[in-house]
Coordinates of C-alpha atoms in Angstrom, one line a residue:
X127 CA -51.0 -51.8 -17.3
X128 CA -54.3 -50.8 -19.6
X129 CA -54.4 -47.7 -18.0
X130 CA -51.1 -46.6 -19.1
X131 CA -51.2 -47.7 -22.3
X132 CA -54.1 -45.7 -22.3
X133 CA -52.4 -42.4 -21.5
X134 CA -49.6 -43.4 -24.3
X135 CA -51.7 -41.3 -26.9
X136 CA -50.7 -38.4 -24.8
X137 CA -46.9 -39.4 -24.5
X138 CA -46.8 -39.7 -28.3
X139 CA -48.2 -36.3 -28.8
X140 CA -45.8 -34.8 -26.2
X141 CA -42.8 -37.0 -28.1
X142 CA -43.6 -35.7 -31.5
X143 CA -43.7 -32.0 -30.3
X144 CA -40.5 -31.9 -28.3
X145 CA -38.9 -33.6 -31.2
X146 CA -40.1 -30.8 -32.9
X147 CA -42.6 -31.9 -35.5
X148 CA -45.1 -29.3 -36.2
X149 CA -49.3 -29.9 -34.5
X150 CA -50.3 -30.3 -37.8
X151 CA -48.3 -33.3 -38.2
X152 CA -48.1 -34.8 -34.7
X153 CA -51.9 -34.1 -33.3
X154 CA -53.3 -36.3 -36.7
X155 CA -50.7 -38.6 -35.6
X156 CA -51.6 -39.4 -32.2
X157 CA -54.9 -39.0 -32.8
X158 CA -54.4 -42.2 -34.8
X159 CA -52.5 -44.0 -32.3
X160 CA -55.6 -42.9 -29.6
X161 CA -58.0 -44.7 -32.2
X162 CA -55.8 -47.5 -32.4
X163 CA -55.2 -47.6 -28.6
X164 CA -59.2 -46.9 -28.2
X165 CA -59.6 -50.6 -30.2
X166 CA -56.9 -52.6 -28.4
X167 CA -58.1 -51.4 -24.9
X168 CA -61.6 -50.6 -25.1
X169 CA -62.9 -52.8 -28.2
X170 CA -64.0 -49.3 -29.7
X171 CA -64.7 -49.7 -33.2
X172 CA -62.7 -47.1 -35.5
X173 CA -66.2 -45.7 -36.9
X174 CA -67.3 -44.8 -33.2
X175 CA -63.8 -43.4 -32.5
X176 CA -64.4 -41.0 -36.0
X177 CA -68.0 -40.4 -34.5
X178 CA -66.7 -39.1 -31.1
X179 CA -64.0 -37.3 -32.4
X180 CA -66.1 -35.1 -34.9
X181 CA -68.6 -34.7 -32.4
X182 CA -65.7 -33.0 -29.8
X183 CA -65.1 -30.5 -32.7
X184 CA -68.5 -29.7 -33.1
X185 CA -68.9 -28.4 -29.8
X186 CA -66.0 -26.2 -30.8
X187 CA -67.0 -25.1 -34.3
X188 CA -67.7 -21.1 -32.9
X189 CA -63.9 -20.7 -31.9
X190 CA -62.9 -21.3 -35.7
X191 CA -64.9 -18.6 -36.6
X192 CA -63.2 -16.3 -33.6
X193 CA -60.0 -17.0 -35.0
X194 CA -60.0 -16.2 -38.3
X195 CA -61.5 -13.3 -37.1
X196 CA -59.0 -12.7 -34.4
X197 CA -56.6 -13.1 -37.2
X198 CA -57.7 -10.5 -39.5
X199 CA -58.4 -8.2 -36.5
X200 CA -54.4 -8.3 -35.6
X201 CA -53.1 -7.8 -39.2
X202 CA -56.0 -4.5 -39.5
X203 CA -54.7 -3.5 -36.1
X204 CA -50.9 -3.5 -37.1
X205 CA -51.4 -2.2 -41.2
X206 CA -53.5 0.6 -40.1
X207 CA -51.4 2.1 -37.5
X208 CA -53.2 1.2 -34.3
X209 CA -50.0 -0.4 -32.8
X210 CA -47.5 2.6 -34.0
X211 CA -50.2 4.7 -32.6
X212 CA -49.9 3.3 -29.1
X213 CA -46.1 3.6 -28.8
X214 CA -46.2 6.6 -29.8
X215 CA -47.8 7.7 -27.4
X216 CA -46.7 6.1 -24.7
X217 CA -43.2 7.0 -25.9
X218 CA -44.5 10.4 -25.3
X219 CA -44.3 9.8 -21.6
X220 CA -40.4 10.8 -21.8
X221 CA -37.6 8.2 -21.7
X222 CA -34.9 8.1 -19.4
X223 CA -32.1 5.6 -18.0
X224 CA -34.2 5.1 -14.8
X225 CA -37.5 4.7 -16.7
X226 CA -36.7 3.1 -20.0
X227 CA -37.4 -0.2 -18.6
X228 CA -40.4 0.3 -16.8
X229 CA -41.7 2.5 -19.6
X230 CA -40.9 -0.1 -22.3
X231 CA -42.8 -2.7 -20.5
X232 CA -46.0 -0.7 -20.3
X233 CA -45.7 -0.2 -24.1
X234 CA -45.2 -3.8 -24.8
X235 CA -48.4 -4.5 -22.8
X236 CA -50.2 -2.3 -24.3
X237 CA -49.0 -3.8 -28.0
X238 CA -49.3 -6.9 -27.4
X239 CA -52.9 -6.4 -26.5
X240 CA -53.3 -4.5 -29.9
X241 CA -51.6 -7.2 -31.9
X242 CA -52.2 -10.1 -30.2
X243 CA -48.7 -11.6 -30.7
X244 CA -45.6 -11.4 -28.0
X245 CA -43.5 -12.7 -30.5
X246 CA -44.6 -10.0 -32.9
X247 CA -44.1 -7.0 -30.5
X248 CA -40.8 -8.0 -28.9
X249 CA -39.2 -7.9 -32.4
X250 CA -40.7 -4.3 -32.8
X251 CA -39.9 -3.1 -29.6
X252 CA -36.8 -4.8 -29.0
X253 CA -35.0 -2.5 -31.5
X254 CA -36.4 0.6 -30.2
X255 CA -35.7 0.1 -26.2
X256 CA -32.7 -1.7 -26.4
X257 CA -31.2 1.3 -28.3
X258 CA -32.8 3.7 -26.5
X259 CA -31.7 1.9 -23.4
X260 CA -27.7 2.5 -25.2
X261 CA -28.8 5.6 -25.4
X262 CA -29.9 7.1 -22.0
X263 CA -27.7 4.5 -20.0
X264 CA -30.1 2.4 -18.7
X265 CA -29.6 -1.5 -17.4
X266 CA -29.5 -3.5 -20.5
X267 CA -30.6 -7.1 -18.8
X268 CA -33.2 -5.2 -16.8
X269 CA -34.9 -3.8 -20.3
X270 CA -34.3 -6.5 -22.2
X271 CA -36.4 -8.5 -19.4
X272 CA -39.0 -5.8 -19.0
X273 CA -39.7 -5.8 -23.0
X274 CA -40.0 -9.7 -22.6
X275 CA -42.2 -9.8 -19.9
X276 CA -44.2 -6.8 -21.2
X277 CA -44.8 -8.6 -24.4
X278 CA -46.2 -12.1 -22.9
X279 CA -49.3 -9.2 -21.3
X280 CA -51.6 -9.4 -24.7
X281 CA -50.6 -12.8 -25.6
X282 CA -52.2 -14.0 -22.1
X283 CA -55.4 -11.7 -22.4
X284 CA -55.4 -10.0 -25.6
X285 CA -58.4 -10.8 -27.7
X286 CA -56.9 -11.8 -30.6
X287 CA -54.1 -13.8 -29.2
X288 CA -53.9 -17.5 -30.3
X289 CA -53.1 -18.6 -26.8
X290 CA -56.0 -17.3 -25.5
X291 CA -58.5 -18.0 -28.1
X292 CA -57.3 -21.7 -28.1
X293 CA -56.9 -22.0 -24.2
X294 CA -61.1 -20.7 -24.0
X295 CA -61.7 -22.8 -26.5
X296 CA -60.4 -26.1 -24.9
X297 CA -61.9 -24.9 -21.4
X298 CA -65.3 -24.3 -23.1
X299 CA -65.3 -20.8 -22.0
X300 CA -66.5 -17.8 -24.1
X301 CA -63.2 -15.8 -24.3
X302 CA -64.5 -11.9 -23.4
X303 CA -65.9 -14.2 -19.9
X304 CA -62.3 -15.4 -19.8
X305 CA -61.2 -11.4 -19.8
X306 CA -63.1 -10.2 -17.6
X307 CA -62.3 -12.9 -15.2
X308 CA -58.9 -12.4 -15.3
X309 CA -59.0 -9.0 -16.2
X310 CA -58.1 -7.4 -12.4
X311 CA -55.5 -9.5 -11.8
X312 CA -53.8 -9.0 -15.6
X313 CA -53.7 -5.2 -14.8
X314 CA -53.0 -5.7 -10.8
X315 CA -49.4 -8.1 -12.3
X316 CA -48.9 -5.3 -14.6
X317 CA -49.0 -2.5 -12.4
X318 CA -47.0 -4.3 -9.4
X319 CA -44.5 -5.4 -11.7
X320 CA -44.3 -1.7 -13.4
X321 CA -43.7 -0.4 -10.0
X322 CA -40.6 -3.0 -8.7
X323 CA -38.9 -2.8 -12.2
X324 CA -39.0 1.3 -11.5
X325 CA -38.0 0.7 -8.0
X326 CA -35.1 -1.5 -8.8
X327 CA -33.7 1.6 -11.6
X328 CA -33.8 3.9 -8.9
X329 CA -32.3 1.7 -6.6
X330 CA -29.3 0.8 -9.4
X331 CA -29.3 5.0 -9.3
X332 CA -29.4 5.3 -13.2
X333 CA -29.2 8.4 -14.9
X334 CA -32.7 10.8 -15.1
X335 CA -31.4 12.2 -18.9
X336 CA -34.1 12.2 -21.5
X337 CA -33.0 10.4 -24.4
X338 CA -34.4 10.5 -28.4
X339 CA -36.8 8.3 -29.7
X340 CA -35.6 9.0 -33.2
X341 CA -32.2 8.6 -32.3
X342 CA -32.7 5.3 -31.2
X343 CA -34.8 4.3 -34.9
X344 CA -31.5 6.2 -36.1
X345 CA -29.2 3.8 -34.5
X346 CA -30.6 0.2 -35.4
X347 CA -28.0 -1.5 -38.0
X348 CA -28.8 -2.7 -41.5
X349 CA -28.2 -6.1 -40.6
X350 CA -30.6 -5.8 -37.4
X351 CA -33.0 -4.8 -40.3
X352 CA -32.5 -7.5 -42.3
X353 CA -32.9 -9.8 -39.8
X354 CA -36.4 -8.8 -38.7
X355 CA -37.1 -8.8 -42.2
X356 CA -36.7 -12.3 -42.6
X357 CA -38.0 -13.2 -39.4
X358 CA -41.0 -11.2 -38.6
X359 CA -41.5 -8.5 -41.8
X360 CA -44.6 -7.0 -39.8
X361 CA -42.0 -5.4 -37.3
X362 CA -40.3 -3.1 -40.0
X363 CA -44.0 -2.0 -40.9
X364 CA -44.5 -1.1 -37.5
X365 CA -41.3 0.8 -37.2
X366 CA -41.4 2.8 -40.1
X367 CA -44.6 4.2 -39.0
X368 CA -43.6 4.6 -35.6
X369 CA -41.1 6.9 -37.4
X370 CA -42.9 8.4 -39.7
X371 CA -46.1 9.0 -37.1
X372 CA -49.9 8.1 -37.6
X373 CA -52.4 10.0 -36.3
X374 CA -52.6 9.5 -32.4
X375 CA -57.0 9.0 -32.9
X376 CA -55.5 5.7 -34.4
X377 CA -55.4 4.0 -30.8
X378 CA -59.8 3.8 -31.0
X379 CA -59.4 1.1 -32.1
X380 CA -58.0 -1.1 -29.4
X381 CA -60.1 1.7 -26.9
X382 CA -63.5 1.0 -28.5
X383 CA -62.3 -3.3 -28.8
X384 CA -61.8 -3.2 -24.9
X385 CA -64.5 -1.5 -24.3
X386 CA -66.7 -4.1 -25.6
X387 CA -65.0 -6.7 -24.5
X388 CA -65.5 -5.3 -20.7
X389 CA -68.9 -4.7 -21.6
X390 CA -69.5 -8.5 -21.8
X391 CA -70.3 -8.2 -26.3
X392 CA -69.6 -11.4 -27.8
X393 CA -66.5 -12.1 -28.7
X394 CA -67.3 -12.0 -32.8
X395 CA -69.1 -8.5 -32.3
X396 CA -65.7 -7.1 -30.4
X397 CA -63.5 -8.5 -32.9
X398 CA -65.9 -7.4 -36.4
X399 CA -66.0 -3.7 -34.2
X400 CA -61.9 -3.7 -34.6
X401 CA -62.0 -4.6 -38.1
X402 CA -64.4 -2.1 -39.2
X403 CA -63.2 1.0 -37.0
X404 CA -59.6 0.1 -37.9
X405 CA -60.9 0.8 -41.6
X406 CA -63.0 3.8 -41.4
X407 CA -60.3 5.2 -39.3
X408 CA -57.7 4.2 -41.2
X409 CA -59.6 5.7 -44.2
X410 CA -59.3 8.9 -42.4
X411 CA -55.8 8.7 -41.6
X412 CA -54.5 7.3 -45.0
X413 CA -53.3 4.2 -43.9
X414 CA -56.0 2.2 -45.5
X415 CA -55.1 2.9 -49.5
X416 CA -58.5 1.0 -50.8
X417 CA -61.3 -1.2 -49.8
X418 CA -60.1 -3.6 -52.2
X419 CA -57.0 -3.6 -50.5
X420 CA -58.1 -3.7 -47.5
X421 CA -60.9 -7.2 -47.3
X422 CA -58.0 -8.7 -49.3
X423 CA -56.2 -8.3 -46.1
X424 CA -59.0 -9.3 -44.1
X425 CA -59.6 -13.0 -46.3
X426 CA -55.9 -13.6 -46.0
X427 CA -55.9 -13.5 -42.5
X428 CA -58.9 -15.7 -42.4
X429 CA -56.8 -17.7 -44.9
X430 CA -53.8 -17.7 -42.6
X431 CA -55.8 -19.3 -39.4
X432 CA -57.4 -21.7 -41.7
X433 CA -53.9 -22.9 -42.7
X434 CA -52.7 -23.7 -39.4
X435 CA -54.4 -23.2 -36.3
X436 CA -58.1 -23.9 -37.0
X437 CA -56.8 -27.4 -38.4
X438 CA -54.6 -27.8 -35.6
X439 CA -57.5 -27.0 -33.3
X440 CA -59.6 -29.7 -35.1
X441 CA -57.4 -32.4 -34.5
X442 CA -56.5 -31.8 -31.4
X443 CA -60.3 -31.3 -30.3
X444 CA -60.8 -35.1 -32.0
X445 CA -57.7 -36.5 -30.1
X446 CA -59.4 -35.0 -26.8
X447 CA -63.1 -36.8 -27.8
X448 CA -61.3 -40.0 -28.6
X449 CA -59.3 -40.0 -25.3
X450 CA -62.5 -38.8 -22.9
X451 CA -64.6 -41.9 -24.7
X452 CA -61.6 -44.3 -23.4
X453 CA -61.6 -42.8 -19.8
X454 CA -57.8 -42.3 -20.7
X455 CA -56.8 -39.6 -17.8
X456 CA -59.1 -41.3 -14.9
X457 CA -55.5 -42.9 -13.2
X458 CA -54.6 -39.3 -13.6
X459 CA -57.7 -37.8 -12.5
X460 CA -58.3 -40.6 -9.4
X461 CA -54.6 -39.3 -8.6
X462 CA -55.1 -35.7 -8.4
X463 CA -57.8 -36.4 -6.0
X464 CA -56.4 -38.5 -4.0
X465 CA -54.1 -35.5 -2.6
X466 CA -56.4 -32.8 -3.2
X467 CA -57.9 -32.0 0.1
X468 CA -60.2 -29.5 -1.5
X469 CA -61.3 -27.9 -4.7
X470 CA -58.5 -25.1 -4.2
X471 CA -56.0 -27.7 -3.8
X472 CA -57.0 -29.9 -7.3
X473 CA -57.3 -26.2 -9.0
X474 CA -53.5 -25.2 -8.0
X475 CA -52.5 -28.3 -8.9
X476 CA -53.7 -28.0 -12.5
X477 CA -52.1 -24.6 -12.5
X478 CA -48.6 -26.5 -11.0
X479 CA -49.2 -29.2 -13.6
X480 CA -49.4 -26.8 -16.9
X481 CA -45.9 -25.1 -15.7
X482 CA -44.4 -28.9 -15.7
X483 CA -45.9 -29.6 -18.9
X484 CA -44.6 -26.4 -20.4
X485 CA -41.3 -27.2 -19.1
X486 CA -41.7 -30.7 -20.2
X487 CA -42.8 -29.5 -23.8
X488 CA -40.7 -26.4 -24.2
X489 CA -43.9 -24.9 -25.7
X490 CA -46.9 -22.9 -24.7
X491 CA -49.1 -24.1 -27.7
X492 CA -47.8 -27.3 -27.0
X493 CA -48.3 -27.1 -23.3
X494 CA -52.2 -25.5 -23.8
X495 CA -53.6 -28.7 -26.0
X496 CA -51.7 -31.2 -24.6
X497 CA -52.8 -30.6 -20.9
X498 CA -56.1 -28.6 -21.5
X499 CA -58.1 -31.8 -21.7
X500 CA -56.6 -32.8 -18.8
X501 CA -57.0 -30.4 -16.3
X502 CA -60.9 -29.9 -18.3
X503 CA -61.7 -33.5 -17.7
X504 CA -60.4 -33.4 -13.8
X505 CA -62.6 -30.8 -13.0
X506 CA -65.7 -32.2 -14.7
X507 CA -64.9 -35.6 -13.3
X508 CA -64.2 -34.7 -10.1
X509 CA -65.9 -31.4 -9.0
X510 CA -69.6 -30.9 -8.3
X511 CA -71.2 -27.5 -8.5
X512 CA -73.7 -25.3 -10.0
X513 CA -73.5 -24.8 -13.7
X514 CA -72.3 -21.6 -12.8
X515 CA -70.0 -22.2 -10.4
X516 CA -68.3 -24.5 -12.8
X517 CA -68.2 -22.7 -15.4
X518 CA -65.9 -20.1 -13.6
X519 CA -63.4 -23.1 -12.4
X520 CA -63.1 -23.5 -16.4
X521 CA -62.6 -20.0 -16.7
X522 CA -59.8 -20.6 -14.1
X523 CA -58.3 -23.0 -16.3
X524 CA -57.9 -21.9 -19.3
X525 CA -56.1 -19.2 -17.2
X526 CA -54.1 -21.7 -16.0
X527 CA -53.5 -22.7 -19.5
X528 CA -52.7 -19.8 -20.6
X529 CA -50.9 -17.7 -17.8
X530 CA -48.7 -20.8 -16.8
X531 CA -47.9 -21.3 -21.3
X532 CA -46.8 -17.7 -21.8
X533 CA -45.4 -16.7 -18.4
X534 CA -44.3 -19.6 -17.4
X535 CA -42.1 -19.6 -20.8
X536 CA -40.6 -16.9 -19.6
X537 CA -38.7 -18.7 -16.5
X538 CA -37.7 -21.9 -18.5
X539 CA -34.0 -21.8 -20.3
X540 CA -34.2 -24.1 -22.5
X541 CA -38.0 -22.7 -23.6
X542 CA -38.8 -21.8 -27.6
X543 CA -40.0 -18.4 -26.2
X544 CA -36.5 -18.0 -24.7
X545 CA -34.6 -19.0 -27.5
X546 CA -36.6 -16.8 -30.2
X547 CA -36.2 -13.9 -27.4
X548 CA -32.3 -14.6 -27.4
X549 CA -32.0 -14.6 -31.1
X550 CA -34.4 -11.3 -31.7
X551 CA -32.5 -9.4 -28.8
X552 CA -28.8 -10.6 -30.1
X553 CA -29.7 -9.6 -33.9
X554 CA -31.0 -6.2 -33.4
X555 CA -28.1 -5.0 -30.6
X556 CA -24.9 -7.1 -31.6
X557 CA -23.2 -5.1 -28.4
X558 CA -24.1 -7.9 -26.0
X559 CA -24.1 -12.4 -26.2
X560 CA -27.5 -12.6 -24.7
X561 CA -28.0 -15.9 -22.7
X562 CA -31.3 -17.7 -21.1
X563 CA -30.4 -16.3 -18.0
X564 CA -30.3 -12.4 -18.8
X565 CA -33.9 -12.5 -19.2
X566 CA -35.2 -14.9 -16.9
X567 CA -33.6 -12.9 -13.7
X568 CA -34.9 -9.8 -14.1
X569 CA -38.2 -10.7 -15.8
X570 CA -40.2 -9.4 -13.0
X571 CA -43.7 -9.8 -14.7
X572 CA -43.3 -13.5 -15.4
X573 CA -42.6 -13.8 -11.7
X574 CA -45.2 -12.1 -10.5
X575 CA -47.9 -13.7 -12.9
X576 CA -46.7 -16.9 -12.4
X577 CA -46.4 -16.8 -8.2
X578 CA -49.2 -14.5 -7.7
X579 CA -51.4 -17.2 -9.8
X580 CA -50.5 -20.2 -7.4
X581 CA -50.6 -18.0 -4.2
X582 CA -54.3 -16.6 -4.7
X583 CA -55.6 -19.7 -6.2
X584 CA -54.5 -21.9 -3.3
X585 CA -55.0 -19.3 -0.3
X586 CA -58.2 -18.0 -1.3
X587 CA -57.2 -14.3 -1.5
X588 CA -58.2 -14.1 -4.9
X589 CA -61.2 -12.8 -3.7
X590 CA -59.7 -9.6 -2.7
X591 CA -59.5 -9.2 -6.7
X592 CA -63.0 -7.8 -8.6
X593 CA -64.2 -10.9 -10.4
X594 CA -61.2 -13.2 -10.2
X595 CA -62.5 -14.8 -7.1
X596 CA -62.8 -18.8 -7.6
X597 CA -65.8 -21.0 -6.0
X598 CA -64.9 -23.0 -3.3
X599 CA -66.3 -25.8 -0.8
X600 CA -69.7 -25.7 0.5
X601 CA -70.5 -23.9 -3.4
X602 CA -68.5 -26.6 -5.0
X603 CA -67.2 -30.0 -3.8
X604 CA -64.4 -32.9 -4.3
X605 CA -66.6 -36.3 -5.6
X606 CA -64.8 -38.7 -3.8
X607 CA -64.9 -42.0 -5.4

């Protein structure tokens, strides 16, 4: 009985969210039920509670800086014309019934990467493709899907993405590690799911006809406008210059921010590289009007992470220090290793248990700091190993975190992803009632991320993957207690 009222702090978080009150409200919440709870079970005085929660945050004070940073990074990106540059030039590739799908889910990849936001870059692609897709005669469900999936790519390994800073951050992990880690398999998902989404076009036998970008821009409704207006303004930005044209040198950006990152740079030096190059380019290009202009951009954004997500990130880091000083998850923890054979087996089970809490929660933020600490504290509880050696099963994690959040989203109906996805899609092509289902079926990459992610972790073939490969026994081992 005192170790489930233990894990109640955990249940009220989860309770608040699904009942949809923002993390700003519900993580200061629980985290004053867990001090409560941390009295009535443990006798832990509420000064020692304050004391463990502020030093959890500490430990986590280099991720604030990331984000604001990460933040300003995404707004330079999308102001300056990195993004529009990128479309552009993949929609120079050529467009046509049989590759609109495939093509359109290389360019949200690529997006999303740039901007850092799914969300962001389905609302300025969706307009584009889905009209193009009219256009040429391609499979509306099948585009709709690709664009989906497509957009999910940067929010699960872009730099700037909040899903991945956050994830890293709860995992401990530094997050161009995290990249790199994950990197093969991100582009090996990509690329798979590029090719089945071509070979089911040519399979449906749709027509080869190129079609017209600008027709497409031509063909999006005032009231399609209006709604992206209200809902996510940066999109109209995006298309206007997509129309207009920026200079196609405008993509170095994101080249020289990847480049880094690759290289193993810390993730502050990659992200101050994409500010600064967006601006001297975007000097160049006339996109940037003034330097004023411009770091007034730059402290909004830090002003805009400071607002939300930093604090969010705070309390949820002291609601993790107050539940690891009450040994709240060790039922769950003595549980896990109780079926785990080995370390692969307790390592796909975390990955199994953040797609039931995102189904649970309905959200991938939600999902990433509610069972982050979890699957954190399983593996440091219950796995020994080389400092190296765990620090890549942390990498793994926040993988898991991450990968099963965003993807994972993408398969559950009654998911906010889903639901925003629905909206966007209905608003800006009025020609078809979108349901849940027309972009779960055919959303090829979330079924490959999510699948592919299980399979290797548990089989042990993610070795045949540069760098993705996970330690296993004799290198690490299951503490059986």
């Amino acid at each position: 009985m005192k170790s489930f009222v233990k894990l109640t702090p955990v249940f009220v978080l989860a309770a608040l969210m699904i009942a949809g009150f923002d993390a700003l409200i519900a993580a200061p919440l629980a985290c004053l039920y867990a001090v409560i709870i941390a009295y009535i079970t443990e006798k832990v005085k509420v000064s020692e509670s304050i004391d463990v929660a502020v030093e959890n945050v500490k430990q986590i004070q280099l991720v604030f800086f990331i984000l604001m940073f990460a933040y300003a990074m995404a707004e330079a990106f999308m102001q300056t014309g990195v993004g529009a540059a990128v479309v552009n030039l993949a929609l120079k590739l050529g467009l046509t019934g049989r590759t609109v799908a495939s093509v359109g889910m290389l360019v949200t990849a690529i997006l999303s990467v740039a901007t850092g936001t799914s969300w962001g870059t389905f609302a300025a692609c969706a307009p584009i493709f889905l009209w193009l897709n009219h256009i040429v005669g391609g499979d509306l469900l099948l585009t709709t899907a690709s664009i989906a999936g497509g957009a999910c790519f940067g929010d699960n390994i872009g730099l700037i993405s909040d899903t991945t800073v956050v994830s890293s951050g709860i995992q401990r992990v530094e997050i161009v590690h995290r990249i790199r880690h994950q990197g093969a398999w991100s582009l090996f998902c990509l690329i798979l799911s590029i090719i089945i989404v071509f070979v089911l076009s040519t399979v449906k036998g749709l027509p080869t006809e190129v079609g017209s970008v600008q027709a497409a821009i031509d063909s999006i409704p005032p009231e399609a406008y209006a709604y992206m207006e209200e809902e996510r303004p940066a999109a109209i930005t995006l298309l206007n210059q997509i129309s207009s044209g920026v200079p196609y040198y405008m993509v170095i950006p994101l080249i020289l921010v990847i480049g880094v990152a690759i290289k193993g740079l810390p993730t502050l030096l990659c992200l101050g590289l994409g500010v600064l190059s967006a601006y001297l380019l975007g000097l160049v290009a006339g996109t940037v009007e003034s330097t004023t202009g411009y770091l007034e951009m730059v402290t909004s954004s830090f002003a805009d992470a400071g607002s939300w997500v930093i604090v969010m990130m705070m309390w949820v880091s002291a609601f993790g220090g107050i539940m690891s000083r009450i040994a709240a998850f060790e039922p769950i923890s003595k549980f896990m290793l109780k079926i785990s054979g080995n370390v692969r087996q307790l390592m796909t089970y975390n990955a199994i248990f953040c797609l039931l809490g995102n189904a649970a929660l309905s959200d991938e933020m939600a999902q990433i700091v509610t069972i982050g600490p979890i699957i954190s504290e399983l593996v440091d509880e219950n796995v020994e190993g080389s400092e190296k050696d765990m620090y890549t099963l942390h990498l793994r994690n926040a993988t898991f975190s991450d990968a099963m959040g965003v993807f994972g989203s993408q398969l559950i109906p009654w998911h906010v992803y889903i639901g925003f996805y629905i909206s966007m899609a209905s608003a800006v092509y009025p020609l078809h009632e979108f349901q849940p289902f027309d972009i779960i079926r055919f959303n090829v990459m979330a079924m490959v991320a999510v699948i592919s992610m299980i399979v290797l972790t548990l089989t042990g073939l993610d070795r045949l993957i540069p760098m993705f490969r996970m330690p296993a026994e004799p290198e690490v081992r299951l503490v059986k207690k």
